[in-house]
mmCIF file with all atom_site columns, C-alpha atoms in Angstrom:
data_model
loop_
_atom_site.group_PDB
_atom_site.id
_atom_site.type_symbol
_atom_site.label_atom_id
_atom_site.label_alt_id
_atom_site.label_comp_id
_atom_site.label_asym_id
_atom_site.label_entity_id
_atom_site.label_seq_id
_atom_site.pdbx_PDB_ins_code
_atom_site.Cartn_x
_atom_site.Cartn_y
_atom_site.Cartn_z
_atom_site.occupancy
_atom_site.B_iso_or_equiv
_atom_site.pdbx_formal_charge
_atom_site.auth_seq_id
_atom_site.auth_comp_id
_atom_site.auth_asym_id
_atom_site.auth_atom_id
_atom_site.pdbx_PDB_model_num
ATOM 1   C CA . MET A 1 1   ? -27.037 -2.214  -3.933  1.00 0.00 ? 10  MET A CA 1
ATOM 2   C CA . VAL A 1 2   ? -27.033 -0.654  -7.399  1.00 0.00 ? 11  VAL A CA 1
ATOM 3   C CA . PHE A 1 3   ? -23.484 0.541   -6.759  1.00 0.00 ? 12  PHE A CA 1
ATOM 4   C CA . LEU A 1 4   ? -22.303 -2.987  -5.950  1.00 0.00 ? 13  LEU A CA 1
ATOM 5   C CA . ASN A 1 5   ? -23.972 -4.410  -9.064  1.00 0.00 ? 14  ASN A CA 1
ATOM 6   C CA . CYS A 1 6   ? -22.295 -1.736  -11.187 1.00 0.00 ? 15  CYS A CA 1
ATOM 7   C CA . LEU A 1 7   ? -18.965 -2.367  -9.478  1.00 0.00 ? 16  LEU A CA 1
ATOM 8   C CA . ALA A 1 8   ? -19.178 -6.111  -10.117 1.00 0.00 ? 17  ALA A CA 1
ATOM 9   C CA . GLY A 1 9   ? -19.869 -5.439  -13.795 1.00 0.00 ? 18  GLY A CA 1
ATOM 10  C CA . LEU A 1 10  ? -16.850 -3.164  -14.046 1.00 0.00 ? 19  LEU A CA 1
ATOM 11  C CA . SER A 1 11  ? -14.524 -5.314  -11.944 1.00 0.00 ? 20  SER A CA 1
ATOM 12  C CA . ARG A 1 12  ? -11.773 -5.647  -14.568 1.00 0.00 ? 21  ARG A CA 1
ATOM 13  C CA . ARG A 1 13  ? -11.714 -1.897  -15.170 1.00 0.00 ? 22  ARG A CA 1
ATOM 14  C CA . VAL A 1 14  ? -11.663 -1.116  -11.450 1.00 0.00 ? 23  VAL A CA 1
ATOM 15  C CA . LEU A 1 15  ? -8.789  -3.526  -10.911 1.00 0.00 ? 24  LEU A CA 1
ATOM 16  C CA . LEU A 1 16  ? -6.866  -2.127  -13.874 1.00 0.00 ? 25  LEU A CA 1
ATOM 17  C CA . LEU A 1 17  ? -7.447  1.440   -12.672 1.00 0.00 ? 26  LEU A CA 1
ATOM 18  C CA . THR A 1 18  ? -6.167  0.469   -9.219  1.00 0.00 ? 27  THR A CA 1
ATOM 19  C CA . ALA A 1 19  ? -3.029  -1.073  -10.737 1.00 0.00 ? 28  ALA A CA 1
ATOM 20  C CA . ALA A 1 20  ? -2.462  1.989   -12.936 1.00 0.00 ? 29  ALA A CA 1
ATOM 21  C CA . THR A 1 21  ? -2.864  4.307   -9.943  1.00 0.00 ? 30  THR A CA 1
ATOM 22  C CA . CYS A 1 22  ? -0.264  2.294   -8.035  1.00 0.00 ? 31  CYS A CA 1
ATOM 23  C CA . VAL A 1 23  ? 2.164   2.496   -10.958 1.00 0.00 ? 32  VAL A CA 1
ATOM 24  C CA . ALA A 1 24  ? 1.620   6.272   -11.148 1.00 0.00 ? 33  ALA A CA 1
ATOM 25  C CA . MET A 1 25  ? 2.308   6.554   -7.409  1.00 0.00 ? 34  MET A CA 1
ATOM 26  C CA . LEU A 1 26  ? 5.493   4.501   -7.783  1.00 0.00 ? 35  LEU A CA 1
ATOM 27  C CA . ALA A 1 27  ? 6.587   6.813   -10.602 1.00 0.00 ? 36  ALA A CA 1
ATOM 28  C CA . PHE A 1 28  ? 5.890   9.830   -8.385  1.00 0.00 ? 37  PHE A CA 1
ATOM 29  C CA . GLY A 1 29  ? 7.956   8.245   -5.610  1.00 0.00 ? 38  GLY A CA 1
ATOM 30  C CA . ALA A 1 30  ? 10.814  7.751   -8.076  1.00 0.00 ? 39  ALA A CA 1
ATOM 31  C CA . TYR A 1 31  ? 10.493  11.426  -9.055  1.00 0.00 ? 40  TYR A CA 1
ATOM 32  C CA . LEU A 1 32  ? 10.657  12.492  -5.404  1.00 0.00 ? 41  LEU A CA 1
ATOM 33  C CA . GLN A 1 33  ? 13.757  10.372  -4.911  1.00 0.00 ? 42  GLN A CA 1
ATOM 34  C CA . HIS A 1 34  ? 15.655  10.997  -8.138  1.00 0.00 ? 43  HIS A CA 1
ATOM 35  C CA . GLY A 1 35  ? 14.206  14.337  -9.247  1.00 0.00 ? 44  GLY A CA 1
ATOM 36  C CA . LEU A 1 36  ? 14.022  16.140  -5.918  1.00 0.00 ? 45  LEU A CA 1
ATOM 37  C CA . GLY A 1 37  ? 16.744  14.210  -4.110  1.00 0.00 ? 46  GLY A CA 1
ATOM 38  C CA . LEU A 1 38  ? 14.616  12.898  -1.217  1.00 0.00 ? 47  LEU A CA 1
ATOM 39  C CA . GLU A 1 39  ? 16.059  9.685   0.198   1.00 0.00 ? 48  GLU A CA 1
ATOM 40  C CA . PRO A 1 40  ? 13.446  7.140   1.329   1.00 0.00 ? 49  PRO A CA 1
ATOM 41  C CA . CYS A 1 41  ? 13.556  5.867   4.896   1.00 0.00 ? 50  CYS A CA 1
ATOM 42  C CA . PRO A 1 42  ? 13.137  2.140   5.719   1.00 0.00 ? 51  PRO A CA 1
ATOM 43  C CA . MET A 1 43  ? 9.377   2.539   6.245   1.00 0.00 ? 52  MET A CA 1
ATOM 44  C CA . CYS A 1 44  ? 9.050   4.368   2.913   1.00 0.00 ? 53  CYS A CA 1
ATOM 45  C CA . ILE A 1 45  ? 10.768  1.469   1.159   1.00 0.00 ? 54  ILE A CA 1
ATOM 46  C CA . VAL A 1 46  ? 8.410   -1.027  2.804   1.00 0.00 ? 55  VAL A CA 1
ATOM 47  C CA . GLN A 1 47  ? 5.469   1.100   1.594   1.00 0.00 ? 56  GLN A CA 1
ATOM 48  C CA . ARG A 1 48  ? 6.889   1.040   -1.928  1.00 0.00 ? 57  ARG A CA 1
ATOM 49  C CA . TYR A 1 49  ? 7.033   -2.745  -1.834  1.00 0.00 ? 58  TYR A CA 1
ATOM 50  C CA . ALA A 1 50  ? 3.439   -2.873  -0.585  1.00 0.00 ? 59  ALA A CA 1
ATOM 51  C CA . LEU A 1 51  ? 2.400   -0.507  -3.382  1.00 0.00 ? 60  LEU A CA 1
ATOM 52  C CA . LEU A 1 52  ? 4.204   -2.695  -5.908  1.00 0.00 ? 61  LEU A CA 1
ATOM 53  C CA . LEU A 1 53  ? 2.373   -5.754  -4.545  1.00 0.00 ? 62  LEU A CA 1
ATOM 54  C CA . VAL A 1 54  ? -0.994  -3.993  -4.848  1.00 0.00 ? 63  VAL A CA 1
ATOM 55  C CA . ALA A 1 55  ? -0.130  -3.040  -8.447  1.00 0.00 ? 64  ALA A CA 1
ATOM 56  C CA . ILE A 1 56  ? 0.947   -6.575  -9.364  1.00 0.00 ? 65  ILE A CA 1
ATOM 57  C CA . THR A 1 57  ? -1.971  -8.369  -7.706  1.00 0.00 ? 66  THR A CA 1
ATOM 58  C CA . THR A 1 58  ? -4.660  -6.053  -9.060  1.00 0.00 ? 67  THR A CA 1
ATOM 59  C CA . GLY A 1 59  ? -3.014  -6.062  -12.477 1.00 0.00 ? 68  GLY A CA 1
ATOM 60  C CA . ILE A 1 60  ? -3.027  -9.871  -12.546 1.00 0.00 ? 69  ILE A CA 1
ATOM 61  C CA . ALA A 1 61  ? -6.616  -9.888  -11.270 1.00 0.00 ? 70  ALA A CA 1
ATOM 62  C CA . SER A 1 62  ? -7.681  -7.697  -14.183 1.00 0.00 ? 71  SER A CA 1
ATOM 63  C CA . LEU A 1 63  ? -6.281  -10.097 -16.795 1.00 0.00 ? 72  LEU A CA 1
ATOM 64  C CA . ARG A 1 64  ? -9.144  -12.605 -16.683 1.00 0.00 ? 73  ARG A CA 1
ATOM 65  C CA . GLU A 1 65  ? -12.891 -12.412 -16.303 1.00 0.00 ? 74  GLU A CA 1
ATOM 66  C CA . GLY A 1 66  ? -13.351 -15.314 -13.875 1.00 0.00 ? 75  GLY A CA 1
ATOM 67  C CA . ARG A 1 67  ? -14.833 -14.262 -10.536 1.00 0.00 ? 76  ARG A CA 1
ATOM 68  C CA . GLY A 1 68  ? -12.768 -16.762 -8.578  1.00 0.00 ? 77  GLY A CA 1
ATOM 69  C CA . TRP A 1 69  ? -9.613  -15.510 -10.265 1.00 0.00 ? 78  TRP A CA 1
ATOM 70  C CA . GLN A 1 70  ? -10.481 -11.885 -9.565  1.00 0.00 ? 79  GLN A CA 1
ATOM 71  C CA . MET A 1 71  ? -11.499 -12.595 -5.989  1.00 0.00 ? 80  MET A CA 1
ATOM 72  C CA . GLY A 1 72  ? -8.322  -14.528 -5.182  1.00 0.00 ? 81  GLY A CA 1
ATOM 73  C CA . TRP A 1 73  ? -5.986  -11.873 -6.533  1.00 0.00 ? 82  TRP A CA 1
ATOM 74  C CA . SER A 1 74  ? -8.112  -9.084  -5.053  1.00 0.00 ? 83  SER A CA 1
ATOM 75  C CA . VAL A 1 75  ? -7.764  -10.640 -1.596  1.00 0.00 ? 84  VAL A CA 1
ATOM 76  C CA . ALA A 1 76  ? -3.977  -10.686 -2.082  1.00 0.00 ? 85  ALA A CA 1
ATOM 77  C CA . GLY A 1 77  ? -4.123  -7.023  -3.149  1.00 0.00 ? 86  GLY A CA 1
ATOM 78  C CA . LEU A 1 78  ? -6.293  -6.187  -0.142  1.00 0.00 ? 87  LEU A CA 1
ATOM 79  C CA . LEU A 1 79  ? -3.768  -7.792  2.222   1.00 0.00 ? 88  LEU A CA 1
ATOM 80  C CA . ALA A 1 80  ? -0.929  -5.814  0.603   1.00 0.00 ? 89  ALA A CA 1
ATOM 81  C CA . ALA A 1 81  ? -2.969  -2.587  0.821   1.00 0.00 ? 90  ALA A CA 1
ATOM 82  C CA . ASP A 1 82  ? -3.746  -3.216  4.484   1.00 0.00 ? 91  ASP A CA 1
ATOM 83  C CA . PHE A 1 83  ? -0.067  -3.884  5.205   1.00 0.00 ? 92  PHE A CA 1
ATOM 84  C CA . GLY A 1 84  ? 0.869   -0.670  3.397   1.00 0.00 ? 93  GLY A CA 1
ATOM 85  C CA . ALA A 1 85  ? -1.765  1.265   5.346   1.00 0.00 ? 94  ALA A CA 1
ATOM 86  C CA . PHE A 1 86  ? -0.416  -0.130  8.605   1.00 0.00 ? 95  PHE A CA 1
ATOM 87  C CA . THR A 1 87  ? 3.140   0.889   7.701   1.00 0.00 ? 96  THR A CA 1
ATOM 88  C CA . ALA A 1 88  ? 2.069   4.379   6.597   1.00 0.00 ? 97  ALA A CA 1
ATOM 89  C CA . ALA A 1 89  ? -0.023  4.832   9.750   1.00 0.00 ? 98  ALA A CA 1
ATOM 90  C CA . ARG A 1 90  ? 2.929   3.791   11.901  1.00 0.00 ? 99  ARG A CA 1
ATOM 91  C CA . GLN A 1 91  ? 5.207   6.252   10.109  1.00 0.00 ? 100 GLN A CA 1
ATOM 92  C CA . SER A 1 92  ? 2.621   9.029   10.456  1.00 0.00 ? 101 SER A CA 1
ATOM 93  C CA . TRP A 1 93  ? 2.412   8.269   14.175  1.00 0.00 ? 102 TRP A CA 1
ATOM 94  C CA . LEU A 1 94  ? 6.196   8.515   14.460  1.00 0.00 ? 103 LEU A CA 1
ATOM 95  C CA . GLN A 1 95  ? 6.118   11.846  12.622  1.00 0.00 ? 104 GLN A CA 1
ATOM 96  C CA . TRP A 1 96  ? 3.422   13.258  14.908  1.00 0.00 ? 105 TRP A CA 1
ATOM 97  C CA . TYR A 1 97  ? 4.964   11.854  18.092  1.00 0.00 ? 106 TYR A CA 1
ATOM 98  C CA . PRO A 1 98  ? 8.690   11.435  17.430  1.00 0.00 ? 107 PRO A CA 1
ATOM 99  C CA . PRO A 1 99  ? 10.664  9.368   19.916  1.00 0.00 ? 108 PRO A CA 1
ATOM 100 C CA . GLU A 1 100 ? 12.651  11.376  22.431  1.00 0.00 ? 109 GLU A CA 1
ATOM 101 C CA . VAL A 1 101 ? 15.892  9.806   21.251  1.00 0.00 ? 110 VAL A CA 1
ATOM 102 C CA . ALA A 1 102 ? 15.879  9.787   17.467  1.00 0.00 ? 111 ALA A CA 1
ATOM 103 C CA . THR A 1 103 ? 18.756  7.935   15.916  1.00 0.00 ? 112 THR A CA 1
ATOM 104 C CA . CYS A 1 104 ? 19.246  7.591   12.214  1.00 0.00 ? 113 CYS A CA 1
ATOM 105 C CA . GLY A 1 105 ? 19.823  3.861   12.551  1.00 0.00 ? 114 GLY A CA 1
ATOM 106 C CA . ARG A 1 106 ? 20.684  1.553   9.689   1.00 0.00 ? 115 ARG A CA 1
ATOM 107 C CA . ASP A 1 107 ? 19.310  1.768   6.219   1.00 0.00 ? 116 ASP A CA 1
ATOM 108 C CA . PHE A 1 108 ? 16.731  -0.749  5.022   1.00 0.00 ? 117 PHE A CA 1
ATOM 109 C CA . TYR A 1 109 ? 19.140  -2.945  3.071   1.00 0.00 ? 118 TYR A CA 1
ATOM 110 C CA . GLY A 1 110 ? 21.704  -2.870  5.878   1.00 0.00 ? 119 GLY A CA 1
ATOM 111 C CA . MET A 1 111 ? 19.070  -4.211  8.266   1.00 0.00 ? 120 MET A CA 1
ATOM 112 C CA . ILE A 1 112 ? 17.996  -6.980  5.892   1.00 0.00 ? 121 ILE A CA 1
ATOM 113 C CA . GLU A 1 113 ? 21.575  -8.006  5.055   1.00 0.00 ? 122 GLU A CA 1
ATOM 114 C CA . ASN A 1 114 ? 22.920  -8.033  8.613   1.00 0.00 ? 123 ASN A CA 1
ATOM 115 C CA . TYR A 1 115 ? 20.003  -9.355  10.628  1.00 0.00 ? 124 TYR A CA 1
ATOM 116 C CA . PRO A 1 116 ? 17.577  -12.237 10.275  1.00 0.00 ? 125 PRO A CA 1
ATOM 117 C CA . ILE A 1 117 ? 14.127  -11.111 9.119   1.00 0.00 ? 126 ILE A CA 1
ATOM 118 C CA . SER A 1 118 ? 12.730  -11.823 12.598  1.00 0.00 ? 127 SER A CA 1
ATOM 119 C CA . ARG A 1 119 ? 14.991  -9.067  13.988  1.00 0.00 ? 128 ARG A CA 1
ATOM 120 C CA . ALA A 1 120 ? 14.979  -6.745  10.967  1.00 0.00 ? 129 ALA A CA 1
ATOM 121 C CA . LEU A 1 121 ? 11.184  -6.275  10.767  1.00 0.00 ? 130 LEU A CA 1
ATOM 122 C CA . PRO A 1 122 ? 10.808  -4.980  14.341  1.00 0.00 ? 131 PRO A CA 1
ATOM 123 C CA . MET A 1 123 ? 13.727  -2.616  13.688  1.00 0.00 ? 132 MET A CA 1
ATOM 124 C CA . ILE A 1 124 ? 11.995  -1.269  10.587  1.00 0.00 ? 133 ILE A CA 1
ATOM 125 C CA . PHE A 1 125 ? 8.700   -0.636  12.394  1.00 0.00 ? 134 PHE A CA 1
ATOM 126 C CA . ARG A 1 126 ? 10.417  0.886   15.395  1.00 0.00 ? 135 ARG A CA 1
ATOM 127 C CA . GLY A 1 127 ? 11.374  3.641   13.019  1.00 0.00 ? 136 GLY A CA 1
ATOM 128 C CA . SER A 1 128 ? 14.433  5.801   13.080  1.00 0.00 ? 137 SER A CA 1
ATOM 129 C CA . GLY A 1 129 ? 15.359  9.445   12.940  1.00 0.00 ? 138 GLY A CA 1
ATOM 130 C CA . ASP A 1 130 ? 14.918  9.578   9.211   1.00 0.00 ? 139 ASP A CA 1
ATOM 131 C CA . CYS A 1 131 ? 11.451  7.987   9.459   1.00 0.00 ? 140 CYS A CA 1
ATOM 132 C CA . THR A 1 132 ? 10.262  10.887  11.586  1.00 0.00 ? 141 THR A CA 1
ATOM 133 C CA . ALA A 1 133 ? 11.542  13.577  9.203   1.00 0.00 ? 142 ALA A CA 1
ATOM 134 C CA . ILE A 1 134 ? 8.999   15.384  7.056   1.00 0.00 ? 143 ILE A CA 1
ATOM 135 C CA . ASP A 1 135 ? 10.823  16.436  3.898   1.00 0.00 ? 144 ASP A CA 1
ATOM 136 C CA . TRP A 1 136 ? 7.835   17.094  1.636   1.00 0.00 ? 145 TRP A CA 1
ATOM 137 C CA . THR A 1 137 ? 4.213   18.099  2.237   1.00 0.00 ? 146 THR A CA 1
ATOM 138 C CA . PHE A 1 138 ? 1.125   18.615  0.133   1.00 0.00 ? 147 PHE A CA 1
ATOM 139 C CA . LEU A 1 139 ? -1.961  20.323  1.566   1.00 0.00 ? 148 LEU A CA 1
ATOM 140 C CA . GLY A 1 140 ? -0.519  19.926  5.048   1.00 0.00 ? 149 GLY A CA 1
ATOM 141 C CA . GLY A 1 141 ? 0.065   16.187  4.810   1.00 0.00 ? 150 GLY A CA 1
ATOM 142 C CA . SER A 1 142 ? 3.385   14.369  4.671   1.00 0.00 ? 151 SER A CA 1
ATOM 143 C CA . ILE A 1 143 ? 4.220   11.600  2.230   1.00 0.00 ? 152 ILE A CA 1
ATOM 144 C CA . ALA A 1 144 ? 3.318   9.058   4.923   1.00 0.00 ? 153 ALA A CA 1
ATOM 145 C CA . ASN A 1 145 ? -0.069  10.720  5.516   1.00 0.00 ? 154 ASN A CA 1
ATOM 146 C CA . TRP A 1 146 ? -0.927  10.680  1.820   1.00 0.00 ? 155 TRP A CA 1
ATOM 147 C CA . SER A 1 147 ? 0.366   7.160   1.491   1.00 0.00 ? 156 SER A CA 1
ATOM 148 C CA . PHE A 1 148 ? -2.019  6.083   4.248   1.00 0.00 ? 157 PHE A CA 1
ATOM 149 C CA . VAL A 1 149 ? -4.927  7.789   2.463   1.00 0.00 ? 158 VAL A CA 1
ATOM 150 C CA . ALA A 1 150 ? -4.028  5.983   -0.772  1.00 0.00 ? 159 ALA A CA 1
ATOM 151 C CA . PHE A 1 151 ? -3.656  2.564   0.864   1.00 0.00 ? 160 PHE A CA 1
ATOM 152 C CA . ALA A 1 152 ? -6.896  3.022   2.812   1.00 0.00 ? 161 ALA A CA 1
ATOM 153 C CA . SER A 1 153 ? -8.651  3.984   -0.436  1.00 0.00 ? 162 SER A CA 1
ATOM 154 C CA . PHE A 1 154 ? -7.314  0.863   -2.157  1.00 0.00 ? 163 PHE A CA 1
ATOM 155 C CA . SER A 1 155 ? -8.555  -1.205  0.779   1.00 0.00 ? 164 SER A CA 1
ATOM 156 C CA . VAL A 1 156 ? -12.045 0.317   0.562   1.00 0.00 ? 165 VAL A CA 1
ATOM 157 C CA . VAL A 1 157 ? -12.233 -0.185  -3.213  1.00 0.00 ? 166 VAL A CA 1
ATOM 158 C CA . LEU A 1 158 ? -10.979 -3.772  -3.053  1.00 0.00 ? 167 LEU A CA 1
ATOM 159 C CA . THR A 1 159 ? -13.301 -4.622  -0.152  1.00 0.00 ? 168 THR A CA 1
ATOM 160 C CA . ALA A 1 160 ? -16.295 -3.186  -2.028  1.00 0.00 ? 169 ALA A CA 1
ATOM 161 C CA . LEU A 1 161 ? -15.268 -5.107  -5.143  1.00 0.00 ? 170 LEU A CA 1
ATOM 162 C CA . LEU A 1 162 ? -14.978 -8.348  -3.180  1.00 0.00 ? 171 LEU A CA 1
ATOM 163 C CA . VAL A 1 163 ? -18.407 -7.809  -1.616  1.00 0.00 ? 172 VAL A CA 1
ATOM 164 C CA . ALA A 1 164 ? -19.862 -7.092  -5.057  1.00 0.00 ? 173 ALA A CA 1
ATOM 165 C CA . LEU A 1 165 ? -18.283 -10.223 -6.535  1.00 0.00 ? 174 LEU A CA 1
ATOM 166 C CA . LEU A 1 166 ? -19.470 -12.340 -3.592  1.00 0.00 ? 175 LEU A CA 1
ATOM 167 C CA . ARG A 1 167 ? -23.022 -11.009 -3.954  1.00 0.00 ? 176 ARG A CA 1
ATOM 168 C CA . ARG A 1 168 ? -22.902 -11.699 -7.662  1.00 0.00 ? 177 ARG A CA 1
ATOM 169 C CA . ASN A 1 169 ? -21.641 -15.261 -7.008  1.00 0.00 ? 178 ASN A CA 1
ATOM 170 C CA . SER A 1 170 ? -24.374 -15.965 -4.475  1.00 0.00 ? 179 SER A CA 1
ATOM 171 C CA . ARG A 1 171 ? -27.041 -14.640 -6.835  1.00 0.00 ? 180 ARG A CA 1
ATOM 172 C CA . VAL A 1 172 ? -25.764 -16.785 -9.711  1.00 0.00 ? 181 VAL A CA 1
ATOM 173 C CA . THR A 1 173 ? -25.651 -19.956 -7.593  1.00 0.00 ? 182 THR A CA 1
ATOM 174 C CA . ALA A 1 174 ? -29.113 -19.264 -6.085  1.00 0.00 ? 183 ALA A CA 1
ATOM 175 C CA . SER A 1 175 ? -30.750 -19.038 -9.521  1.00 0.00 ? 184 SER A CA 1
#
């Protein structure tokens, strides 16, 4: 209970720290791509977009003090973090249990340009040969594994912040 009260009092800082962490992760992804020459697969690109959405929504949420403002943008950030976690979990699953026939398939932009979104999204989540490749590891985990840990952490932080803000709102209205 004390933790939630403290979290509600520091909501702008928590949101700003979340946005800054996302920006740092995007910069690290750019380093992996441009510095080390690792090409992102379609699922990696979707995770980058989810990370960018978390950064934007939590950054906007940190701009104002209003609880309604922070809660609305935090919910949007939570949805983006959950979507990113789902994508990273799916890619991790494909890396652990690769399909028997792994084809490289189309690149992300080729799928989006040549197919309607209703066909392109299932193709992205089906994965391809390059989505199952593990090109880089840290402490035994692939990029997808660490991405899942990060997105799950953002989800936990944003959920705790929302609970803290809701409790604070209910206490203010009850007084």
